[in-house]
N, CA and C atoms as an extended XYZ file, in Angstrom:
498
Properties=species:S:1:pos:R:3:atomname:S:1:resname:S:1:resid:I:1 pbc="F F F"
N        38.522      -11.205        8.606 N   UNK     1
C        38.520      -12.454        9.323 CA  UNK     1
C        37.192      -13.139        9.066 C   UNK     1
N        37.268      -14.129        8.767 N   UNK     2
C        36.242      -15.615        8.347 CA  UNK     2
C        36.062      -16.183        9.205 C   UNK     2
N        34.211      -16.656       10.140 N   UNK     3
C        34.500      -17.943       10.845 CA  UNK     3
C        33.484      -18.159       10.317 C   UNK     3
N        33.112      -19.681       10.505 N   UNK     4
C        32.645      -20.472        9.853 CA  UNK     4
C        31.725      -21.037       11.183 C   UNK     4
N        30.770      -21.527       10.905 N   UNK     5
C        29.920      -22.637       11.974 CA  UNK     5
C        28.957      -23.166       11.150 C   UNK     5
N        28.531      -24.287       11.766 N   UNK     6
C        28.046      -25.263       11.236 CA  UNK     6
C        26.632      -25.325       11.457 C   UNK     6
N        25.703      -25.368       10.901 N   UNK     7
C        24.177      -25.301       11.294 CA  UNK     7
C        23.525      -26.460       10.610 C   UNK     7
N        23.277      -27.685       10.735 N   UNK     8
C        23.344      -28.723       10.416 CA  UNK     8
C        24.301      -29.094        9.592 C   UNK     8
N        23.639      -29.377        7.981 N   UNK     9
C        24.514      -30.000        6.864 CA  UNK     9
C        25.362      -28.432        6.194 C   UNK     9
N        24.880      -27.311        6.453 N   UNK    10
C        25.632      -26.394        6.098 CA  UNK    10
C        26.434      -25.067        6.811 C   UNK    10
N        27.485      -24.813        6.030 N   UNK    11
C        28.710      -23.842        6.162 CA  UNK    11
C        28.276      -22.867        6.088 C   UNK    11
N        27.843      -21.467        7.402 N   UNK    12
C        27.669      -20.481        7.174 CA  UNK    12
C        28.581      -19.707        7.464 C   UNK    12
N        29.049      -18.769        6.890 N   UNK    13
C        30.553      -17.630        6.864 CA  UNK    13
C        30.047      -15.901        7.369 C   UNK    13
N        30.680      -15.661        8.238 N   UNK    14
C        30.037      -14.458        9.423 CA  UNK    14
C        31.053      -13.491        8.805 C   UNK    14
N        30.885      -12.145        8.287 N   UNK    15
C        31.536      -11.438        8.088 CA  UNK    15
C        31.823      -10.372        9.401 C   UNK    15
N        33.318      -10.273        9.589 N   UNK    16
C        33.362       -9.904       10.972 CA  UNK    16
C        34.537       -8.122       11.048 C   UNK    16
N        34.107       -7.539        9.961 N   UNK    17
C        34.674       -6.345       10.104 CA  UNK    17
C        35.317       -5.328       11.481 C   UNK    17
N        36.335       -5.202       11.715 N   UNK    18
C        36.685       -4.710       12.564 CA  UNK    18
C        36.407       -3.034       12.614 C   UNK    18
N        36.078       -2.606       13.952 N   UNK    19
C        35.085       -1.216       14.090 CA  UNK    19
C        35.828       -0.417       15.225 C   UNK    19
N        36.996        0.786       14.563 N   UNK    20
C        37.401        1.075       15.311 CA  UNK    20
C        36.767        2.517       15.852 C   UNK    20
N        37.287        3.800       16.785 N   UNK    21
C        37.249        4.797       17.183 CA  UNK    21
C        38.612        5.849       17.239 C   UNK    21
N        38.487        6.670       16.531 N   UNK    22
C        40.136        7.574       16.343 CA  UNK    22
C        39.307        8.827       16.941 C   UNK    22
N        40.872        9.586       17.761 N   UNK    23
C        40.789       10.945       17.836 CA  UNK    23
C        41.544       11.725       16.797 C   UNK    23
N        41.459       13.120       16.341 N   UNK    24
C        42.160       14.118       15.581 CA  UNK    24
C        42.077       15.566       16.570 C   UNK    24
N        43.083       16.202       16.433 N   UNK    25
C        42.877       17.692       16.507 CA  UNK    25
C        41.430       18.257       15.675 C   UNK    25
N        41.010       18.821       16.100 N   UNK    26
C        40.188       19.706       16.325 CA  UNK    26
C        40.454       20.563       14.780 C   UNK    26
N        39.930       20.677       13.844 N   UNK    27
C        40.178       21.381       12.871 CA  UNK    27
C        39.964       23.251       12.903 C   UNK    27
N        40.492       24.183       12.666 N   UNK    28
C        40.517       25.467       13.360 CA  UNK    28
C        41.211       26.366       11.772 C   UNK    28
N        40.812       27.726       12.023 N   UNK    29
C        41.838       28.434       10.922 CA  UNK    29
C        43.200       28.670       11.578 C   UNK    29
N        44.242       29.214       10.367 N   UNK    30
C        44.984       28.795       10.750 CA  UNK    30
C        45.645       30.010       11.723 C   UNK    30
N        47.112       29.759       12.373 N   UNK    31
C        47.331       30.591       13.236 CA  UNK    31
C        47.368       30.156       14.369 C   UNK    31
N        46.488       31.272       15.566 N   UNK    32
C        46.537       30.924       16.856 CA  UNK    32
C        45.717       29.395       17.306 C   UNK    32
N        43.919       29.939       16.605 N   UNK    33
C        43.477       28.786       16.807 CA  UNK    33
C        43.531       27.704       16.161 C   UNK    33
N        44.621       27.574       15.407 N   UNK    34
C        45.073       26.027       15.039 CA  UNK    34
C        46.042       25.676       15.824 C   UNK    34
N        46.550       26.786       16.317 N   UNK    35
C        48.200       26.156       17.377 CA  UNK    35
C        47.459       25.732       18.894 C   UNK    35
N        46.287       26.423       19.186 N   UNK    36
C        45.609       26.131       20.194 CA  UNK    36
C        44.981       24.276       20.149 C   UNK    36
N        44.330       24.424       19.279 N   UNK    37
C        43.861       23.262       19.110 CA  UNK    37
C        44.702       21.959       19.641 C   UNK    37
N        45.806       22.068       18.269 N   UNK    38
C        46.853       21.312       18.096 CA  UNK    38
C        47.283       20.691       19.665 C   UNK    38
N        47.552       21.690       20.577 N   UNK    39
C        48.068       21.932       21.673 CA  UNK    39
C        47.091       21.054       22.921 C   UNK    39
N        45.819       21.430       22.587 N   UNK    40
C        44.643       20.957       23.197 CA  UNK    40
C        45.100       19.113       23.009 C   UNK    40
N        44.948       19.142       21.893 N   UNK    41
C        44.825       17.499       21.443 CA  UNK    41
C        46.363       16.600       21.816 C   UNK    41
N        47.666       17.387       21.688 N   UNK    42
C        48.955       16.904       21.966 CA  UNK    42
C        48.670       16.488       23.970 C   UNK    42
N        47.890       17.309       24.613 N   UNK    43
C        47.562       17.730       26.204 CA  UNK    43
C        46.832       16.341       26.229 C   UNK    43
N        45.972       16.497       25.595 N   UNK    44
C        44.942       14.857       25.784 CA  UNK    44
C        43.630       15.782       26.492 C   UNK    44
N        43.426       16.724       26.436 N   UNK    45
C        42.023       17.468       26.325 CA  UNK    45
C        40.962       16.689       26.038 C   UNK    45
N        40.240       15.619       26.160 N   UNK    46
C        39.097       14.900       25.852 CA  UNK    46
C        38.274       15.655       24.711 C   UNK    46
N        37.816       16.788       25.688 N   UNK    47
C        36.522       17.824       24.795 CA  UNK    47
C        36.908       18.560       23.539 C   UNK    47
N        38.421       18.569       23.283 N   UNK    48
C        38.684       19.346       22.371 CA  UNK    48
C        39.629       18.692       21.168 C   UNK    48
N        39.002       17.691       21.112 N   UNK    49
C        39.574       16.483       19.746 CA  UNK    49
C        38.102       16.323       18.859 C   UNK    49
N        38.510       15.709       18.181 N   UNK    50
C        37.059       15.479       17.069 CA  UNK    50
C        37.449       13.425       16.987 C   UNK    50
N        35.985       13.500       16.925 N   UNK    51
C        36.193       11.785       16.958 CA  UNK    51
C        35.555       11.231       15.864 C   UNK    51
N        35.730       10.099       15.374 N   UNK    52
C        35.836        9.518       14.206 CA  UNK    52
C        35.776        8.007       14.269 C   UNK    52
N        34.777        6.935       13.512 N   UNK    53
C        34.794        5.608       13.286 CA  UNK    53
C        35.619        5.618       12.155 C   UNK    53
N        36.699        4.660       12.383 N   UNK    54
C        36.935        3.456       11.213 CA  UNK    54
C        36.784        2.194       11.027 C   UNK    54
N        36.438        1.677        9.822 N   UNK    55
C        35.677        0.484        9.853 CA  UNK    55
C        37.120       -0.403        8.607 C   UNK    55
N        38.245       -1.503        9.703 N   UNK    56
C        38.674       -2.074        8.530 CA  UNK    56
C        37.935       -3.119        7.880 C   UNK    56
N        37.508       -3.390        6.794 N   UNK    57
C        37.092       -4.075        5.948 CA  UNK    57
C        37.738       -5.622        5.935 C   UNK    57
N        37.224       -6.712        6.251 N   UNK    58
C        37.863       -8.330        5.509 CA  UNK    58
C        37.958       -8.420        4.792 C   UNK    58
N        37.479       -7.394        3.549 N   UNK    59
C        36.941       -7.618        2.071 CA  UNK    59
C        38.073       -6.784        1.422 C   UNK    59
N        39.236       -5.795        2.119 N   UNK    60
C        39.904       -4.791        1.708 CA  UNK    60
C        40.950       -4.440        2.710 C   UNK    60
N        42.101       -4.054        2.027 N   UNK    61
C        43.014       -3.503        2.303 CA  UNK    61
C        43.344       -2.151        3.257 C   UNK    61
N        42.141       -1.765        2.436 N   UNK    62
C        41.767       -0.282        2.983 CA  UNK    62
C        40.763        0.359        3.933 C   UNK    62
N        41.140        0.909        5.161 N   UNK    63
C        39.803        1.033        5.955 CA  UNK    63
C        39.363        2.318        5.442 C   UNK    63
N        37.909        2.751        5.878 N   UNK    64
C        37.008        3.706        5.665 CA  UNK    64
C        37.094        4.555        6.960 C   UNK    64
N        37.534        5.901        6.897 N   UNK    65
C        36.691        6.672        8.397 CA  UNK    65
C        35.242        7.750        7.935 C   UNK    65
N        34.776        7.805        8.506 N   UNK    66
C        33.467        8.066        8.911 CA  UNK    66
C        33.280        9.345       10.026 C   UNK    66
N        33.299       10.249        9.628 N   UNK    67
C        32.677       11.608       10.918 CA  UNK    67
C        31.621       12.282       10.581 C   UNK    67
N        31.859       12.846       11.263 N   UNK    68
C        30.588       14.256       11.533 CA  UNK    68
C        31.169       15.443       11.657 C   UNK    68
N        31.139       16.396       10.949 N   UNK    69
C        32.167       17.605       10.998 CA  UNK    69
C        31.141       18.937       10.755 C   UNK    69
N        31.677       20.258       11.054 N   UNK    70
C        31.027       21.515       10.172 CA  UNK    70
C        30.832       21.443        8.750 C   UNK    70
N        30.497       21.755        7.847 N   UNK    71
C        31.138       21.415        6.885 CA  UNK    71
C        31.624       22.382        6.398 C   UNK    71
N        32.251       24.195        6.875 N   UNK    72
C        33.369       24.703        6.746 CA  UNK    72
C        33.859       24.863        7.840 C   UNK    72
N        34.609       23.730        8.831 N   UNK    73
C        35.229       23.259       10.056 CA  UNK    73
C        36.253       24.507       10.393 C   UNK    73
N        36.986       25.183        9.196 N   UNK    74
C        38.180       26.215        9.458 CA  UNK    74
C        37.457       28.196        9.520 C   UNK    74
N        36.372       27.793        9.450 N   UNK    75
C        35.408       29.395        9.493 CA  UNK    75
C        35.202       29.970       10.726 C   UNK    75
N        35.848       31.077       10.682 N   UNK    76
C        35.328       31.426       12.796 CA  UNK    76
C        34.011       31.693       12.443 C   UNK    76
N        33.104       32.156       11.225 N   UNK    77
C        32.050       32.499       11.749 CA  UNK    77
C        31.216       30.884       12.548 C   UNK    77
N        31.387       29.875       11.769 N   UNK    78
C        30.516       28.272       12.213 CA  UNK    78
C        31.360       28.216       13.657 C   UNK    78
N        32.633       28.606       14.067 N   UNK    79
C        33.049       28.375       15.041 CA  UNK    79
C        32.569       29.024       16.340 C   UNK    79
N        32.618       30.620       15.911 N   UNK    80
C        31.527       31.544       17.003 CA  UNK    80
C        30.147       30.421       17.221 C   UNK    80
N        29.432       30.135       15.810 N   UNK    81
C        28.264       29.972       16.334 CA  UNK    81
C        28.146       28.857       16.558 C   UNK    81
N        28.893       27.893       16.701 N   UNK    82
C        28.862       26.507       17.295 CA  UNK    82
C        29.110       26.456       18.342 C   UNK    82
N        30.292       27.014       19.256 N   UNK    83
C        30.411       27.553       20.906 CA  UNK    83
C        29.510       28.221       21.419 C   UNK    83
N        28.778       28.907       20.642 N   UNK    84
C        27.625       29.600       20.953 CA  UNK    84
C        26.190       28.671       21.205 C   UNK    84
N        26.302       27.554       20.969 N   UNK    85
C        24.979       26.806       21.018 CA  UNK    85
C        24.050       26.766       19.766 C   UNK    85
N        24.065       27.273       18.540 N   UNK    86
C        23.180       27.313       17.937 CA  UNK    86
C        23.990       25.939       16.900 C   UNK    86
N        23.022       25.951       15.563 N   UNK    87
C        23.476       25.130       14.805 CA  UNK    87
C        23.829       25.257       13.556 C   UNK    87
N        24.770       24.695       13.363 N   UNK    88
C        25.026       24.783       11.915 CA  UNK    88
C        25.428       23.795       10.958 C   UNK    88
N        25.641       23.569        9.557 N   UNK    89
C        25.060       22.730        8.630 CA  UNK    89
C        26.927       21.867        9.154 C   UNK    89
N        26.578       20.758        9.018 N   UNK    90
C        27.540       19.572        9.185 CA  UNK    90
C        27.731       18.959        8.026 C   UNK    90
N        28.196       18.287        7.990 N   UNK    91
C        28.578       17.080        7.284 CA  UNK    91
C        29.349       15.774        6.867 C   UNK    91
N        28.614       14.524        6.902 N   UNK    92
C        29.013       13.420        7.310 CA  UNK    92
C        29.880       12.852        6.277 C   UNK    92
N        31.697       12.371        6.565 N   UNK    93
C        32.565       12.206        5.593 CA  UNK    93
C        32.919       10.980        5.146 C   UNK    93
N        33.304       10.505        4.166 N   UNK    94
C        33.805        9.481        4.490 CA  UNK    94
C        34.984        9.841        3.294 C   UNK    94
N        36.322        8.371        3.703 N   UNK    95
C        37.537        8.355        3.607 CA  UNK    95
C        38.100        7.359        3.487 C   UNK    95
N        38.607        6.674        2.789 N   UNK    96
C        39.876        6.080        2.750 CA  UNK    96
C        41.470        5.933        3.371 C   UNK    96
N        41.906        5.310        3.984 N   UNK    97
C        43.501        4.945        4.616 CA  UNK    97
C        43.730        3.763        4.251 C   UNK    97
N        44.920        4.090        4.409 N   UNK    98
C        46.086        3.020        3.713 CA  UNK    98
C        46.018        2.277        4.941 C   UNK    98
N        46.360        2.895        6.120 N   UNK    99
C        46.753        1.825        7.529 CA  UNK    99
C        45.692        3.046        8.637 C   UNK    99
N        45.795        2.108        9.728 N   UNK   100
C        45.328        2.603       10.884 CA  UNK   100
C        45.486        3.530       11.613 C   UNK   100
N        45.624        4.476       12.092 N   UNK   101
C        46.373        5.485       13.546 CA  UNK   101
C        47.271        4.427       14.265 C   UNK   101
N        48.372        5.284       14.322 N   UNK   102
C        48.929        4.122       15.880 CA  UNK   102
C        49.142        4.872       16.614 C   UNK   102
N        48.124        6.618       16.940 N   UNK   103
C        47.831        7.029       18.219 CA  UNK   103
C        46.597        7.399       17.964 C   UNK   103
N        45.829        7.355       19.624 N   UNK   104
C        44.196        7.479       19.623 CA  UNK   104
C        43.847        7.021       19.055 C   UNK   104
N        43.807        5.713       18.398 N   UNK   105
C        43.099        4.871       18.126 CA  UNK   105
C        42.552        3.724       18.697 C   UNK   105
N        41.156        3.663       18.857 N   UNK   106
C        41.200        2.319       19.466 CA  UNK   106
C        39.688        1.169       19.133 C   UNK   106
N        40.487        0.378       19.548 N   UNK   107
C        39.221       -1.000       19.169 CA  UNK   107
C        38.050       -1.026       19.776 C   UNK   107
N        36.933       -0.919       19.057 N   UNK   108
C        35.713       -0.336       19.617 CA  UNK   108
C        34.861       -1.956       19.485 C   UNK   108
N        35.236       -3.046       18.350 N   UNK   109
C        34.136       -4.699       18.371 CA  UNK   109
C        34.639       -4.307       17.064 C   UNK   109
N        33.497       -6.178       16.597 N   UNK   110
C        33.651       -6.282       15.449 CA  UNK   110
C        31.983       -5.823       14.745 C   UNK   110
N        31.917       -5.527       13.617 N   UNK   111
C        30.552       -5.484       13.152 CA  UNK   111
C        29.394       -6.748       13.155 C   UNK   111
N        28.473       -6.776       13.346 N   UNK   112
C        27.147       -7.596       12.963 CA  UNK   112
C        27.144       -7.876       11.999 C   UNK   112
N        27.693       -7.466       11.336 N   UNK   113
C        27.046       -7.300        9.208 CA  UNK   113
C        28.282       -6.910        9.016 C   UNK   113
N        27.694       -6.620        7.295 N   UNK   114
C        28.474       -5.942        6.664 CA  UNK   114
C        28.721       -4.039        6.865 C   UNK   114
N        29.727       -4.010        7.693 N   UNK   115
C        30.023       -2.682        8.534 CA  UNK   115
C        29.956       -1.348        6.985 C   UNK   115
N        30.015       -1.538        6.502 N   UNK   116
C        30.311       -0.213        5.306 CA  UNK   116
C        28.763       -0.365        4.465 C   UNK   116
N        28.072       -1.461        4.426 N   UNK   117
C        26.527       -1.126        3.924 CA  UNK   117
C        25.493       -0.398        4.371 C   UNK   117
N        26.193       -1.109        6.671 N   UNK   118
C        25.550       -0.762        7.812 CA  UNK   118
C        25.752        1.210        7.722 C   UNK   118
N        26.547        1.170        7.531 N   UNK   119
C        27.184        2.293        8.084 CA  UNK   119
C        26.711        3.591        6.828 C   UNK   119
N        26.941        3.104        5.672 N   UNK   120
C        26.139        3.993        4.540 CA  UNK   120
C        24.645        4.218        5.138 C   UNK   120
N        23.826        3.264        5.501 N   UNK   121
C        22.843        3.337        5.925 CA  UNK   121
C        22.828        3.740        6.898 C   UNK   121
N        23.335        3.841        7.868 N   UNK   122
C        22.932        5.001        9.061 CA  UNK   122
C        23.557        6.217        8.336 C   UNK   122
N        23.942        6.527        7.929 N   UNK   123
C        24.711        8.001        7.621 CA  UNK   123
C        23.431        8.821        6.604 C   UNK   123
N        22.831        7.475        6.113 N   UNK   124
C        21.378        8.044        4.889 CA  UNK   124
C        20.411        9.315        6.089 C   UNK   124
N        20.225        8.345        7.096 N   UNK   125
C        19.424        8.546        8.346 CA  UNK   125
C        20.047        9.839        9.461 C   UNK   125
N        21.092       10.530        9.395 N   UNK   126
C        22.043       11.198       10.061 CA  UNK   126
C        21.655       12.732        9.450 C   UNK   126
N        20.513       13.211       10.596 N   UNK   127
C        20.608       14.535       10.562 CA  UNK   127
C        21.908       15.270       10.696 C   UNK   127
N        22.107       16.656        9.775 N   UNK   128
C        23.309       17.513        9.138 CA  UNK   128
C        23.034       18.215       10.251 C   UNK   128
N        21.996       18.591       11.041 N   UNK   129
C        22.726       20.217       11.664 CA  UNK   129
C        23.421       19.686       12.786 C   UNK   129
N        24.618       20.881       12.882 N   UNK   130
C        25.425       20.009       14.060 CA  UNK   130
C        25.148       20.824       15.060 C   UNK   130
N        25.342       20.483       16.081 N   UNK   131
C        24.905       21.031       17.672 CA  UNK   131
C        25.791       20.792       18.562 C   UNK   131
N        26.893       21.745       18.940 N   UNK   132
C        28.385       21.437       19.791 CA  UNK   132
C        27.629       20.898       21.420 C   UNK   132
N        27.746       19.625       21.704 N   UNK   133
C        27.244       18.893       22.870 CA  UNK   133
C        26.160       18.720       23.115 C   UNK   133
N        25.764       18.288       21.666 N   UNK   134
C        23.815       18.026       21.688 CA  UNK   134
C        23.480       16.905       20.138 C   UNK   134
N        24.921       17.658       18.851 N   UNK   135
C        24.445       16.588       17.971 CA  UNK   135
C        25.865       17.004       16.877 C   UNK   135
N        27.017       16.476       17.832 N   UNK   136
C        28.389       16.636       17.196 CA  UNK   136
C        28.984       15.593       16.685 C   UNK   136
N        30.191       15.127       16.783 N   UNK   137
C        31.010       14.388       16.418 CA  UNK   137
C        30.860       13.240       17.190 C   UNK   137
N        30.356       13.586       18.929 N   UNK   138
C        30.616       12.555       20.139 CA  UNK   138
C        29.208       11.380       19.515 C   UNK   138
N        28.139       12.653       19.259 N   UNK   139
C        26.781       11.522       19.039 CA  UNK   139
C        26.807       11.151       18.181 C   UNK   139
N        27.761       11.543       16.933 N   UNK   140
C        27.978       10.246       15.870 CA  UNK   140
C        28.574        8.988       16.003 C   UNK   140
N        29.798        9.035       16.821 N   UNK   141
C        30.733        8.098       16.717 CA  UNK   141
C        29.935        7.278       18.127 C   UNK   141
N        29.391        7.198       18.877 N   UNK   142
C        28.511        6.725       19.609 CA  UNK   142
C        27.259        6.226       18.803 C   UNK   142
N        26.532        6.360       17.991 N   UNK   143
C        25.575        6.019       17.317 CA  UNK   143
C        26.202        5.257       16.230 C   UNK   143
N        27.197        5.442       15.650 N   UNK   144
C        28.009        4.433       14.562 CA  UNK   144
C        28.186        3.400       15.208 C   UNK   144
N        29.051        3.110       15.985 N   UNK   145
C        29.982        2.277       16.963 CA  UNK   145
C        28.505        1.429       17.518 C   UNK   145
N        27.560        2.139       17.917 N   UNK   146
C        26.564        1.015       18.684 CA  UNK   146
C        25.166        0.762       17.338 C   UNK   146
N        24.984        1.419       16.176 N   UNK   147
C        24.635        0.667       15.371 CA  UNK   147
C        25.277       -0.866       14.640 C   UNK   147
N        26.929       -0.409       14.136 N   UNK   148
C        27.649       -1.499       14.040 CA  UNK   148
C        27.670       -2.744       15.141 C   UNK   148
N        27.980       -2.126       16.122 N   UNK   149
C        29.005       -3.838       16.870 CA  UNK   149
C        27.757       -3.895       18.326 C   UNK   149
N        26.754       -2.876       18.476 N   UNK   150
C        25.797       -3.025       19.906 CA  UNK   150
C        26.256       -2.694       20.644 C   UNK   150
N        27.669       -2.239       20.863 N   UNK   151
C        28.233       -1.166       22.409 CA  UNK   151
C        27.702       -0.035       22.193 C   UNK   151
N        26.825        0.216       23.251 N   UNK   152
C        26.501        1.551       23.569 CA  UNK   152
C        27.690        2.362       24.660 C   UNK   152
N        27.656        3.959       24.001 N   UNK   153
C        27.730        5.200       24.503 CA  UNK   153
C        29.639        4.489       24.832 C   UNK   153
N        30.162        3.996       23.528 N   UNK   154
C        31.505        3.732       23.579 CA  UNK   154
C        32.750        4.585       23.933 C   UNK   154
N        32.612        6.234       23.763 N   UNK   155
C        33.360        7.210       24.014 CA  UNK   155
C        33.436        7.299       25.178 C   UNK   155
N        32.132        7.533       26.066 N   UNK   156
C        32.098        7.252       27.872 CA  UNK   156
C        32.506        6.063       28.066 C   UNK   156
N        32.720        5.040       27.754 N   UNK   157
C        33.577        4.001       28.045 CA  UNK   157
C        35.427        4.080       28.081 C   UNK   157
N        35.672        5.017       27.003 N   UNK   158
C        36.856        5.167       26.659 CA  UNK   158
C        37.063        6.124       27.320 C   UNK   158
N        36.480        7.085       27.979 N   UNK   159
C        37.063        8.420       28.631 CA  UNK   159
C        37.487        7.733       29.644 C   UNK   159
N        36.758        7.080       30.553 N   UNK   160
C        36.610        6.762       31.853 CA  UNK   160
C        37.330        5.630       32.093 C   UNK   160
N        38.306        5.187       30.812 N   UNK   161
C        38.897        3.529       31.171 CA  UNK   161
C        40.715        4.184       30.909 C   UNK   161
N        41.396        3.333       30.966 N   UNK   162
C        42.825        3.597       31.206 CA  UNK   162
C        43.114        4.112       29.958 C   UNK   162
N        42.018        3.143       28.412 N   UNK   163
C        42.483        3.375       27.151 CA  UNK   163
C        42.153        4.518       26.900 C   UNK   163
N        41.231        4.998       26.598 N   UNK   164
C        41.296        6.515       26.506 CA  UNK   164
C        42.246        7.574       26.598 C   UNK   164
N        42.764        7.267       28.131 N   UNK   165
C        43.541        8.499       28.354 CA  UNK   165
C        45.433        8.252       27.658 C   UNK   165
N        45.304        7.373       26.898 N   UNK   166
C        46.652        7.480       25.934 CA  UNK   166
C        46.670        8.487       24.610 C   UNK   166
């Protein structure tokens, strides 16, 4: 989407990328604790989904998502030691889709800028070790979401509002 305003004699054009927030199941090996998970996230479990920016593009067809993950997410050993409090090596993804979620997804603003330059650039800046409720998935997509569009601490917004709990 294009708007246009006028600043005296000239046409300036605001690039206005749309900046969303998705949930997923919880990535797990497979078996029990993937059927657990699964189960967690079908329930609407808040704490036990993994969260995720997507950024659709004006410029493209295709949106980008953006997380923060383990970066071997299906290992009980990172899993012991991530419930456990300590830390371990993460890593920040990015992705391509054809279309949007049309569940847990939701509209978080539009970007300031150009949302996918913004967003490479915070991710440059995005310490890897992950820290389960200290420096996970929640404080990424909260630090994305309010670098892009200036809403702060957007997930506590969404827990606590009607949208969320769909």
């Amino acid at each position: 989407m294009l708007s246009s305003s006028v600043l005296g004699n000239a046409s300036v054009a605001t690039r206005r990328d749309e900046v969303y927030v998705a949930a997923v199941a919880l990535r797990a090996t497979k078996g029990p604790a993937q059927l657990l998970m699964s189960t967690a996230y079908s329930l609407n479990f808040w704490d036990l989904q993994h969260f995720m920016v997507i950024i659709n593009p004006t410029s493209s067809s295709q949106a980008l998502v953006y997380d923060f993950q383990p970066q071997d997410p299906e290992s009980i050993a990172v899993a012991v030691a991530a419930l456990s409090g300590r830390k371990v090596e993460g890593v920040v993804r990015t992705r391509t889709l054809k279309k949007l979620p049309t569940r847990k997804c939701w509209f978080a603003g539009y970007s300031e800028s150009d949302a996918i330059n913004a967003a490479n650039k915070f991710n440059q800046g995005w310490e890897t070790d992950l820290r389960i409720n200290h420096h996970d998935c929640r404080n990424y997509v909260n630090g994305l979401v309010e670098y892009l569009t200036g809403t702060k601490a957007v997930l506590e917004h969404l827990r606590s509002s009607s949208v969320g709990k769909s």
